[in-house]
Coordinates of C-alpha atoms in Angstrom, one line a residue:
M1 CA 24.8 72.8 -1.3
R2 CA 27.8 72.5 1.0
V3 CA 30.0 75.7 1.5
G4 CA 32.9 73.8 0.1
V5 CA 31.5 73.2 -3.2
V6 CA 30.5 76.9 -3.4
I7 CA 34.0 77.9 -2.5
A8 CA 35.3 75.8 -5.4
L9 CA 32.8 77.0 -7.7
A10 CA 33.9 80.7 -6.9
A11 CA 37.7 80.3 -7.1
A12 CA 37.5 81.1 -10.9
I13 CA 36.1 84.6 -10.3
V14 CA 38.1 87.2 -12.0
F15 CA 38.2 90.8 -10.7
A16 CA 38.4 94.0 -12.8
A17 CA 39.6 97.4 -12.2
A18 CA 38.2 99.5 -9.2
P19 CA 35.7 102.3 -9.9
A20 CA 37.1 105.6 -10.8
S21 CA 37.0 108.4 -8.0
S22 CA 34.5 111.3 -8.1
A23 CA 34.9 114.9 -8.7
P24 CA 35.8 117.6 -6.2
L25 CA 33.0 119.3 -4.5
K26 CA 34.7 122.3 -3.3
G27 CA 33.8 125.8 -5.0
G28 CA 33.3 129.4 -4.2
H29 CA 32.5 129.8 -0.6
N30 CA 31.5 126.1 -0.3
G31 CA 33.8 123.9 1.9
L32 CA 33.4 120.3 3.2
I33 CA 30.3 118.4 3.4
A34 CA 29.8 117.0 7.1
F35 CA 27.2 114.0 7.4
T36 CA 26.2 111.4 9.7
S37 CA 27.6 107.8 9.0
E38 CA 25.9 105.1 10.1
L39 CA 28.0 102.0 11.2
H40 CA 26.8 98.5 11.5
P41 CA 23.2 99.5 11.1
A42 CA 22.5 96.3 9.1
E43 CA 24.6 93.0 10.0
I44 CA 23.2 89.5 9.9
Y45 CA 22.7 87.4 12.8
I46 CA 21.5 83.8 13.4
A47 CA 19.5 82.5 16.3
N48 CA 17.6 79.3 17.4
A49 CA 13.9 79.0 16.7
D50 CA 12.9 80.6 20.2
G51 CA 15.1 83.4 19.6
S52 CA 17.8 82.2 22.0
A53 CA 21.7 82.0 21.2
V54 CA 22.1 85.0 19.0
R55 CA 25.1 85.2 17.1
R56 CA 26.3 88.0 14.7
L57 CA 27.7 86.6 11.5
T58 CA 29.0 89.7 9.5
D59 CA 31.3 92.4 10.6
N60 CA 31.8 95.2 7.9
P61 CA 30.9 99.1 7.7
S62 CA 28.6 98.1 4.6
A63 CA 25.2 97.1 5.1
S64 CA 24.0 93.5 4.6
R65 CA 20.4 92.4 4.0
W66 CA 18.1 89.5 3.2
P67 CA 19.7 86.7 4.5
A68 CA 18.6 83.1 3.2
L69 CA 19.5 79.9 4.7
S70 CA 20.2 76.9 2.1
P71 CA 17.9 74.1 2.7
D72 CA 20.6 72.0 4.4
G73 CA 21.1 75.0 6.8
R74 CA 25.0 75.3 5.8
T75 CA 25.2 78.2 3.5
I76 CA 23.6 81.8 3.6
A77 CA 22.9 83.8 0.4
F78 CA 22.5 87.6 1.2
S79 CA 22.8 91.0 -0.5
S80 CA 25.4 93.6 0.7
K81 CA 27.0 97.0 -0.3
R82 CA 30.4 95.7 0.8
D83 CA 33.2 96.3 -2.0
D84 CA 34.6 92.7 -1.8
D85 CA 34.0 92.4 -5.5
P86 CA 35.3 95.5 -7.6
R87 CA 33.4 94.2 -10.8
T88 CA 30.3 95.4 -9.2
K89 CA 28.9 98.9 -9.4
E90 CA 30.2 101.1 -6.6
G91 CA 27.8 101.3 -3.8
G92 CA 25.3 99.0 -5.3
W93 CA 23.6 96.1 -3.6
N94 CA 25.5 92.6 -4.8
L95 CA 25.0 88.8 -4.1
F96 CA 27.1 86.9 -1.5
L97 CA 27.6 83.4 0.0
M98 CA 28.8 82.5 3.2
G99 CA 28.9 79.6 5.8
S100 CA 26.2 79.5 8.1
D101 CA 28.9 80.2 10.9
G102 CA 29.8 83.3 9.0
S103 CA 33.0 82.0 7.2
G104 CA 33.9 81.5 3.7
L105 CA 32.7 84.7 2.2
I106 CA 32.0 84.5 -1.4
P107 CA 31.0 87.4 -4.0
I108 CA 28.9 86.1 -7.0
S109 CA 30.0 89.0 -9.2
Q110 CA 29.0 87.6 -12.4
V111 CA 25.3 87.6 -11.4
G112 CA 24.8 91.5 -12.4
T113 CA 26.5 94.7 -12.3
E114 CA 23.6 97.1 -12.6
G115 CA 23.7 98.2 -9.0
F116 CA 21.1 95.9 -7.5
V117 CA 20.9 92.4 -6.8
G118 CA 18.6 91.3 -3.9
Y119 CA 16.0 89.3 -2.1
P120 CA 17.6 85.9 -2.5
D121 CA 15.6 82.6 -1.9
W122 CA 16.9 78.9 -2.3
S123 CA 15.5 76.3 -4.4
P124 CA 14.1 73.4 -2.5
D125 CA 17.0 71.1 -3.7
G126 CA 19.7 73.9 -2.8
T127 CA 21.0 74.1 -6.5
R128 CA 19.5 77.4 -7.6
L129 CA 18.9 81.0 -6.1
A130 CA 15.8 83.0 -7.2
I131 CA 16.8 86.8 -7.0
S132 CA 15.7 90.2 -8.2
I133 CA 18.2 92.2 -10.6
K134 CA 17.8 95.7 -11.6
L135 CA 17.8 96.2 -15.4
G136 CA 17.5 99.9 -16.3
D137 CA 14.3 101.3 -14.6
R138 CA 12.8 97.6 -13.9
L139 CA 13.5 94.7 -11.6
D140 CA 13.3 91.1 -13.2
I141 CA 13.2 87.8 -11.3
F142 CA 16.2 85.7 -12.2
V143 CA 16.9 82.1 -11.6
Y144 CA 20.6 81.7 -10.8
D145 CA 22.0 78.1 -11.3
L146 CA 25.1 77.3 -8.8
R147 CA 26.2 74.4 -10.9
T148 CA 26.6 76.2 -14.1
W149 CA 26.7 79.6 -13.2
T150 CA 23.9 80.6 -15.6
T151 CA 20.9 82.9 -15.1
I152 CA 17.5 82.7 -16.6
D153 CA 15.2 85.8 -16.5
V154 CA 11.8 84.4 -15.8
T155 CA 9.7 87.8 -15.6
P156 CA 11.4 89.6 -18.8
D157 CA 8.8 92.5 -18.7
A158 CA 8.7 96.0 -17.7
S159 CA 7.3 95.5 -14.3
I160 CA 9.3 96.1 -11.0
D161 CA 9.6 92.5 -9.6
Q162 CA 10.5 91.7 -6.0
H163 CA 10.9 89.2 -3.2
P164 CA 10.9 85.8 -5.2
R165 CA 10.0 82.6 -3.0
W166 CA 10.2 79.0 -4.4
S167 CA 7.4 76.8 -3.8
P168 CA 8.0 73.8 -1.8
D169 CA 7.7 71.6 -4.7
G170 CA 10.5 73.8 -6.7
R171 CA 8.0 74.2 -9.6
K172 CA 6.9 77.9 -9.2
I173 CA 8.0 81.2 -7.9
V174 CA 5.7 83.7 -6.2
Y175 CA 6.7 87.4 -6.0
D176 CA 5.4 90.9 -5.9
G177 CA 5.5 93.3 -8.8
T178 CA 3.6 96.2 -10.1
G179 CA 2.6 94.2 -13.2
E180 CA -0.6 94.7 -15.1
G181 CA -2.6 96.4 -12.4
G182 CA -0.2 99.4 -11.7
N183 CA -0.3 98.8 -7.8
I184 CA 2.0 96.1 -6.3
D185 CA 0.1 92.7 -6.4
L186 CA 1.5 89.1 -6.0
Y187 CA 1.9 86.9 -9.0
V188 CA 3.3 83.4 -9.6
V189 CA 5.4 82.3 -12.5
D190 CA 6.8 78.8 -13.4
A191 CA 10.3 78.2 -12.2
G192 CA 11.5 78.0 -15.8
G193 CA 9.6 81.0 -17.1
G194 CA 6.5 81.8 -18.6
T195 CA 3.3 83.8 -18.3
P196 CA 2.9 85.1 -14.8
T197 CA -0.6 84.6 -13.0
R198 CA -1.9 87.5 -11.1
L199 CA -3.0 86.3 -7.8
T200 CA -4.4 89.5 -6.0
K201 CA -6.4 92.4 -7.4
Q202 CA -7.4 94.6 -4.4
A203 CA -6.5 98.4 -4.2
G204 CA -3.3 99.1 -2.7
W205 CA -0.1 96.9 -2.0
E206 CA 0.2 93.4 -1.5
R207 CA 3.9 92.3 -0.9
Q208 CA 6.5 90.0 0.6
P209 CA 5.0 86.7 -0.1
T210 CA 6.0 83.2 1.6
W211 CA 4.7 79.9 1.0
S212 CA 3.3 77.4 3.6
P213 CA 5.5 74.5 4.2
D214 CA 2.7 72.2 2.3
G215 CA 2.4 74.7 -0.6
T216 CA -1.4 75.0 -0.2
Q217 CA -1.1 78.8 1.3
I218 CA 0.7 81.9 0.9
A219 CA 1.2 84.4 3.6
Y220 CA 1.9 88.2 2.7
T221 CA 1.8 91.8 3.7
V222 CA -1.1 94.1 2.9
Y223 CA -1.7 97.7 3.7
P224 CA -5.3 98.0 3.9
T225 CA -5.6 101.2 6.5
G226 CA -2.2 103.1 6.1
Y227 CA -0.6 100.4 8.4
S228 CA 0.6 96.9 7.3
D229 CA -0.9 93.4 8.3
I230 CA 0.0 90.1 7.6
Y231 CA -2.5 88.1 5.5
V232 CA -2.8 84.5 4.3
M233 CA -4.6 83.2 1.3
N234 CA -5.1 80.3 -0.6
A235 CA -2.2 79.3 -3.2
D236 CA -4.5 80.1 -5.9
G237 CA -5.3 83.6 -4.6
T238 CA -8.7 82.7 -3.1
N239 CA -10.0 83.4 0.5
P240 CA -7.5 86.0 1.8
R241 CA -7.9 86.7 5.6
N242 CA -6.1 89.3 7.9
L243 CA -4.1 87.3 10.6
T244 CA -2.8 90.3 12.6
A245 CA -5.6 93.2 12.1
T246 CA -3.7 95.9 13.5
T247 CA -4.6 99.6 13.3
T248 CA -1.9 101.5 14.6
T249 CA 1.2 99.3 14.1
N250 CA 3.1 97.7 11.0
D251 CA 3.3 94.1 10.7
Y252 CA 5.6 92.7 7.6
E253 CA 8.1 90.6 6.0
P254 CA 6.3 87.1 6.8
T255 CA 8.3 84.1 6.7
W256 CA 6.7 80.6 7.1
S257 CA 8.1 77.4 8.4
P258 CA 7.1 74.3 10.6
A259 CA 7.7 76.6 13.5
G260 CA 5.1 79.1 12.7
I261 CA 4.9 82.5 10.6
A262 CA 7.6 84.8 11.9
F263 CA 7.3 88.5 10.8
R264 CA 8.7 91.7 11.6
S265 CA 6.7 94.4 13.5
D266 CA 6.8 97.7 15.4
R267 CA 4.2 97.0 17.9
N268 CA 6.7 97.4 20.8
A269 CA 7.8 101.0 19.6
R270 CA 10.7 99.6 17.5
D271 CA 11.1 96.7 15.1
G272 CA 11.4 93.3 16.3
I273 CA 10.9 89.7 15.1
Y274 CA 7.8 88.0 16.3
V275 CA 6.2 84.6 15.6
M276 CA 2.7 83.4 15.6
A277 CA 0.5 80.2 14.6
P278 CA -0.5 80.0 11.1
D279 CA -4.1 81.1 12.2
G280 CA -2.7 84.2 13.9
S281 CA -2.8 83.1 17.3
K282 CA -0.1 82.7 20.1
V283 CA 1.8 85.9 18.8
R284 CA 5.4 86.3 20.9
R285 CA 8.2 88.1 20.3
L286 CA 11.6 86.4 19.5
T287 CA 14.1 89.5 19.2
S288 CA 14.8 92.5 21.1
G289 CA 17.2 94.3 19.2
I290 CA 18.0 98.1 19.4
P291 CA 17.3 100.1 17.1
G292 CA 15.5 97.2 15.6
D293 CA 15.5 93.7 13.7
L294 CA 14.3 92.9 10.1
D295 CA 14.4 90.5 7.4
P296 CA 13.4 87.3 9.3
A297 CA 14.0 83.9 7.3
W298 CA 13.7 80.5 8.7
S299 CA 15.7 77.4 8.1
R300 CA 13.5 74.7 6.1
D301 CA 13.0 72.7 9.2
G302 CA 12.1 75.9 11.2
K303 CA 15.1 75.2 13.8
Q304 CA 17.2 78.4 12.9
L305 CA 16.3 82.1 12.0
V306 CA 18.4 84.4 10.3
F307 CA 17.7 88.2 10.4
V308 CA 19.2 91.4 10.1
S309 CA 19.8 93.7 13.0
G310 CA 21.2 97.3 13.9
R311 CA 21.7 96.1 17.5
D312 CA 25.5 96.5 17.4
A313 CA 25.0 100.2 15.4
T314 CA 26.7 103.2 15.9
S315 CA 26.9 106.6 14.0
E316 CA 29.5 109.2 13.9
I317 CA 30.2 112.6 12.1
G318 CA 32.3 112.5 9.0
L319 CA 33.8 114.8 6.5
Y320 CA 33.9 114.4 2.9
D321 CA 35.8 116.3 0.0
A322 CA 36.5 114.7 -3.1
G323 CA 37.2 111.0 -4.1
P324 CA 36.4 107.7 -2.5
A325 CA 39.4 108.1 -0.2
S326 CA 38.7 111.5 1.2
Y327 CA 36.2 110.4 4.0
H328 CA 37.4 111.4 7.4
S329 CA 35.9 110.6 10.7
L330 CA 35.5 113.2 13.0
T331 CA 33.9 111.2 16.1
H332 CA 33.8 107.7 16.7
G333 CA 32.7 105.7 19.6
R334 CA 30.0 103.7 21.4
W335 CA 27.1 106.3 20.6
F336 CA 25.0 107.8 18.0
D337 CA 26.3 111.3 16.7
T338 CA 24.1 113.0 13.9
D339 CA 22.7 116.1 12.9
P340 CA 25.9 118.2 12.1
S341 CA 25.4 121.9 11.6
W342 CA 28.3 124.1 10.7
S343 CA 28.8 127.5 12.5
P344 CA 28.6 130.4 10.0
D345 CA 32.5 130.9 10.0
G346 CA 32.9 127.3 9.2
R347 CA 35.3 126.6 12.2
R348 CA 32.9 124.8 14.5
L349 CA 30.3 121.9 14.2
A350 CA 27.1 121.3 16.6
F351 CA 25.8 118.1 16.7
A352 CA 23.5 115.7 18.6
R353 CA 25.0 112.7 20.6
S354 CA 22.7 109.9 22.0
R355 CA 23.8 107.2 24.5
G356 CA 20.4 105.7 25.0
R357 CA 16.8 106.1 24.2
S358 CA 16.0 108.8 26.6
K359 CA 19.2 110.7 26.7
Q360 CA 20.6 112.9 23.9
D361 CA 22.6 116.0 24.3
L362 CA 23.7 118.7 22.0
F363 CA 27.6 119.4 21.5
T364 CA 29.8 121.5 19.7
M365 CA 33.5 120.9 18.5
R366 CA 36.1 122.5 16.1
A367 CA 36.5 121.4 12.6
D368 CA 39.4 119.5 13.5
A369 CA 37.5 117.4 16.2
S370 CA 39.0 119.0 19.3
G371 CA 37.2 120.9 22.0
V372 CA 34.3 119.0 22.2
R373 CA 31.8 120.6 24.8
N374 CA 28.4 119.1 26.0
L375 CA 25.7 122.3 25.9
T376 CA 22.6 120.6 27.1
R377 CA 23.9 118.3 30.0
G378 CA 21.4 115.8 30.2
R379 CA 18.2 118.1 30.1
G380 CA 15.5 116.5 27.8
V381 CA 16.3 114.8 24.5
N382 CA 17.6 117.4 22.3
W383 CA 18.4 117.5 18.4
S384 CA 18.5 119.3 15.2
P385 CA 20.9 122.3 16.3
S386 CA 20.8 125.4 13.8
W387 CA 23.4 128.1 14.3
S388 CA 22.2 131.9 14.1
P389 CA 23.8 133.8 11.1
D390 CA 26.0 135.8 13.5
G391 CA 27.2 132.6 15.3
R392 CA 26.1 133.7 18.7
R393 CA 23.2 131.4 19.4
I394 CA 21.9 128.0 18.5
A395 CA 18.2 127.2 18.0
F396 CA 17.3 123.5 18.6
T397 CA 14.6 121.0 19.4
R398 CA 13.9 119.9 23.0
F399 CA 11.6 117.0 24.2
E400 CA 11.0 116.7 27.8
T401 CA 7.8 115.3 29.5
F402 CA 5.5 115.8 26.9
G403 CA 5.9 117.0 23.2
A404 CA 8.7 118.9 21.5
Q405 CA 9.5 122.7 21.3
I406 CA 11.8 124.9 19.7
W407 CA 14.6 126.3 22.2
V408 CA 17.2 129.0 21.6
M409 CA 20.5 129.3 23.6
N410 CA 23.8 131.1 23.3
S411 CA 26.5 129.0 21.6
D412 CA 28.3 128.4 24.7
G413 CA 25.2 126.6 26.1
S414 CA 24.3 129.4 28.4
R415 CA 20.6 131.2 28.4
Q416 CA 18.5 128.2 27.2
R417 CA 15.0 129.3 26.6
Q418 CA 12.0 127.8 25.0
V419 CA 10.6 130.1 22.1
T420 CA 7.5 128.1 21.0
S421 CA 4.4 126.9 22.8
S422 CA 1.6 126.5 20.2
G423 CA 0.9 122.8 19.5
S424 CA 2.5 119.9 21.0
W425 CA 5.3 119.2 18.3
N426 CA 7.5 121.8 16.8
T427 CA 10.7 120.6 15.5
H428 CA 13.6 121.3 12.9
P429 CA 14.4 125.1 13.4
S430 CA 16.2 127.0 10.6
W431 CA 17.1 130.9 10.9
S432 CA 16.3 133.5 8.5
A433 CA 19.2 135.5 6.9
N434 CA 18.9 138.4 9.3
G435 CA 18.5 136.3 12.4
R436 CA 15.0 137.7 13.4
R437 CA 12.7 134.7 12.5
L438 CA 12.9 131.1 12.6
V439 CA 11.1 128.4 10.3
Y440 CA 10.1 125.0 11.7
S441 CA 7.7 122.1 11.0
G442 CA 4.7 122.1 13.5
R443 CA 1.8 119.6 14.2
R444 CA -1.5 121.2 14.3
G445 CA -4.1 118.4 15.0
E446 CA -3.1 115.8 12.4
N447 CA -1.3 117.9 10.0
Y448 CA 2.5 119.0 9.9
D449 CA 3.1 122.3 8.1
L450 CA 5.9 125.1 8.3
Y451 CA 5.4 128.0 10.5
L452 CA 7.3 131.1 10.9
L453 CA 8.1 132.7 14.2
D454 CA 9.1 136.4 14.9
L455 CA 11.6 136.2 17.7
R456 CA 11.1 140.0 18.4
T457 CA 7.3 139.8 18.9
S458 CA 6.8 136.0 19.6
R459 CA 4.2 135.8 16.7
E460 CA 3.8 132.8 14.9
R461 CA 2.6 132.4 11.3
R462 CA 1.6 129.5 9.3
L463 CA 3.4 129.3 6.0
T464 CA 2.2 126.0 4.3
R465 CA -1.2 124.5 4.4
G466 CA -2.5 121.2 3.4
L467 CA -2.9 117.4 4.1
D468 CA 0.8 116.9 2.9
Y469 CA 3.4 116.2 5.7
D470 CA 5.8 119.1 5.6
A471 CA 9.1 118.8 7.6
S472 CA 13.0 119.6 7.7
P473 CA 12.8 123.1 6.7
A474 CA 16.1 125.0 5.7
W475 CA 16.4 128.8 5.0
S476 CA 18.7 129.5 2.1
P477 CA 21.7 131.8 3.3
D478 CA 20.6 134.6 0.8
G479 CA 17.0 134.5 2.4
S480 CA 15.2 134.0 -0.9
L481 CA 13.7 130.3 -0.4
I482 CA 12.9 127.8 2.1
A483 CA 13.6 124.1 1.1
F484 CA 11.7 121.5 3.1
E485 CA 10.8 117.8 2.5
R486 CA 7.2 116.9 1.6
R487 CA 5.1 113.7 1.7
S488 CA 2.3 114.0 -0.5
E489 CA 1.5 110.2 -0.9
V490 CA 3.8 107.4 -0.4
F491 CA 7.3 109.1 -1.0
Y492 CA 9.1 112.2 0.4
D493 CA 10.4 114.9 -1.9
I494 CA 12.4 118.1 -1.8
W495 CA 10.2 121.2 -2.2
V496 CA 10.9 125.1 -2.0
V497 CA 8.5 128.0 -1.0
R498 CA 9.2 131.6 -0.7
P499 CA 9.4 132.9 2.9
D500 CA 5.9 134.7 2.3
G501 CA 4.4 131.2 1.3
T502 CA 3.9 131.6 -2.4
G503 CA 5.5 129.6 -5.2
A504 CA 5.8 126.2 -3.7
R505 CA 7.2 123.9 -6.0
P506 CA 9.0 120.3 -6.0
L507 CA 12.8 119.9 -6.8
T508 CA 12.6 116.0 -6.9
R509 CA 10.3 113.6 -8.3
G510 CA 11.5 110.3 -7.5
E511 CA 10.6 106.8 -6.8
N512 CA 12.6 107.2 -3.4
D513 CA 12.4 109.3 -0.2
N514 CA 14.5 112.6 -0.7
Q515 CA 14.7 114.2 2.7
A516 CA 16.8 116.4 4.9
P517 CA 17.6 119.5 2.5
A518 CA 20.7 121.5 3.3
W519 CA 21.7 124.6 1.5
A520 CA 25.2 125.5 0.0
P521 CA 26.6 128.4 1.7
D522 CA 26.3 130.4 -1.6
S523 CA 22.8 129.2 -1.9
S524 CA 23.5 127.6 -5.6
R525 CA 22.7 124.0 -4.4
L526 CA 20.9 121.8 -2.1
L527 CA 22.3 118.6 -0.5
F528 CA 19.7 116.0 0.6
E529 CA 19.2 112.6 1.6
K530 CA 18.0 109.9 -1.0
R531 CA 16.9 106.8 0.7
N532 CA 16.8 104.0 -1.9
Y533 CA 13.5 102.1 -2.3
F534 CA 14.9 98.6 -2.8
G535 CA 17.7 98.6 -0.3
G536 CA 16.7 101.2 2.3
D537 CA 20.1 102.6 2.3
T538 CA 20.8 106.4 2.2
D539 CA 23.2 108.3 0.1
I540 CA 23.7 112.2 -0.1
W541 CA 22.7 113.8 -3.4
Q542 CA 22.5 117.4 -4.6
V543 CA 20.1 119.4 -6.7
Q544 CA 20.0 123.0 -7.8
P545 CA 17.1 125.3 -6.5
Q546 CA 15.7 125.4 -10.1
G547 CA 15.1 121.7 -9.8
F548 CA 17.9 120.6 -12.2
G549 CA 21.3 118.8 -11.7
E550 CA 20.2 115.8 -9.5
T551 CA 23.3 114.0 -9.0
K552 CA 24.8 111.8 -6.2
L553 CA 27.7 113.4 -4.2
V554 CA 28.3 110.9 -1.3
G555 CA 27.5 107.2 -1.6
N556 CA 29.8 104.9 0.2
M557 CA 29.0 101.4 1.3
W558 CA 27.0 102.6 4.5
S559 CA 24.2 105.0 4.7
E560 CA 25.0 108.6 5.0
L561 CA 22.4 111.1 6.5
S562 CA 21.8 114.7 7.7
P563 CA 24.3 116.5 5.4
A564 CA 25.6 120.0 6.1
W565 CA 27.9 122.0 3.7
Q566 CA 30.8 124.1 5.5
P567 CA 31.1 127.8 4.8
E568 CA 34.8 128.3 3.5
P569 CA 36.5 129.0 6.9

């Protein structure tokens, strides 16, 4: 479909009122919330089939994902959290169209307003889009007709249905869903709706299907060993075989064209786009973005590739008080600022700044962003600063030639000394209320558990035990509880435990990753990151230490990370 036709169709969109502002966050001894804001972490790019001539198509603080080229190569459908259309739910993922040169942006507001519209794919004739739309607690596959502006729900069931892909003849749609098996399997349904046919029945997850150009085979992602591989099977579900067969890397998000199967992989330490022959041979890398490239999608003829990348990403430290206009940027530049930590008097912030893969220093600044000072000055890679209760010292993590250990220094950067030596990996220190002990996450063998270190005697004690992954501990200011993140199976949740190791219990139980807990100064609430399972973006939520009152506090159009609550100055 030509861009001009799409623009003409969109001219009749009528916008409604903008969403209401949030309630204030201040109260008691709790001041502002500092956090990391990711900027340009997910922009859309287009490249030639060999990975050359990469051009950025979007330029917006809000994340964009899942680009799909129309059959004629002139239009791109994609999802974004941008707020160009105030009819859509604040902070949600919504559907947009633009020209393949990045021009002519059109919000498709009438598709859905529930907070998520994603994974678009064009019909072979370019007149319809298959998409996933959130309806309550489920996702359904819809077909959206660009000629009539009407939608058909082709999977009206209780399943979570994602990643729809049209067959080359336009008659069927393959997708992944929770369906009848309870796991995530692949299904196929007629494009006009009907009873889905289940194609896979193996244990675990089969996701992200894509048809071969002749429609006889389907490539997809499987998690056979804890890491993901690309499989291919016949279109009827028979003869599945592993094309990538990796044991220590993730290969996923396949997309098939006459040019081969492109896919996303972390086999080179960070995510990039690769391509291989249909039999799994001739693997070569197409992109080399930093921090990574994802969501590849071919043009129908295999001559162009669209994808999402964070190669132009930065991050900054920002403040939030109340309402959508209250965000205030403290730092901004061609670097990555993260891990803000308030001093006990609420007048200074410590944070980590990275200018490259092997250089990350700790800085401090005043609450008004003045007085920026480098504390570590190029020694090692440093992160997760934590102020002592009296504000005189900062504990932090440092990686040098091998492994990560906990260090302590004066708040001006002087007298830096290593305080842990057991194990090869100890991270994210947090102080006890009396300043005599540190809690941190330590790796011993294959397990990550919480450990306590007595700074007076240098004795270490294990706090949690088990096969779960325990990390990012945060000691409550009143000293009564330690919050931490635990990954038991697939997702992370926020837990608390007493300092003696008893009473461990979860505070969150969601189908999302809940991580990076941070206490309010009066110990009444916890902030944490919630990563959306569908979109991959992160917002800041709060919960009470009893496990009640889980609500979103900060959720702009970009990802917000590593929250820290200011003591009232």
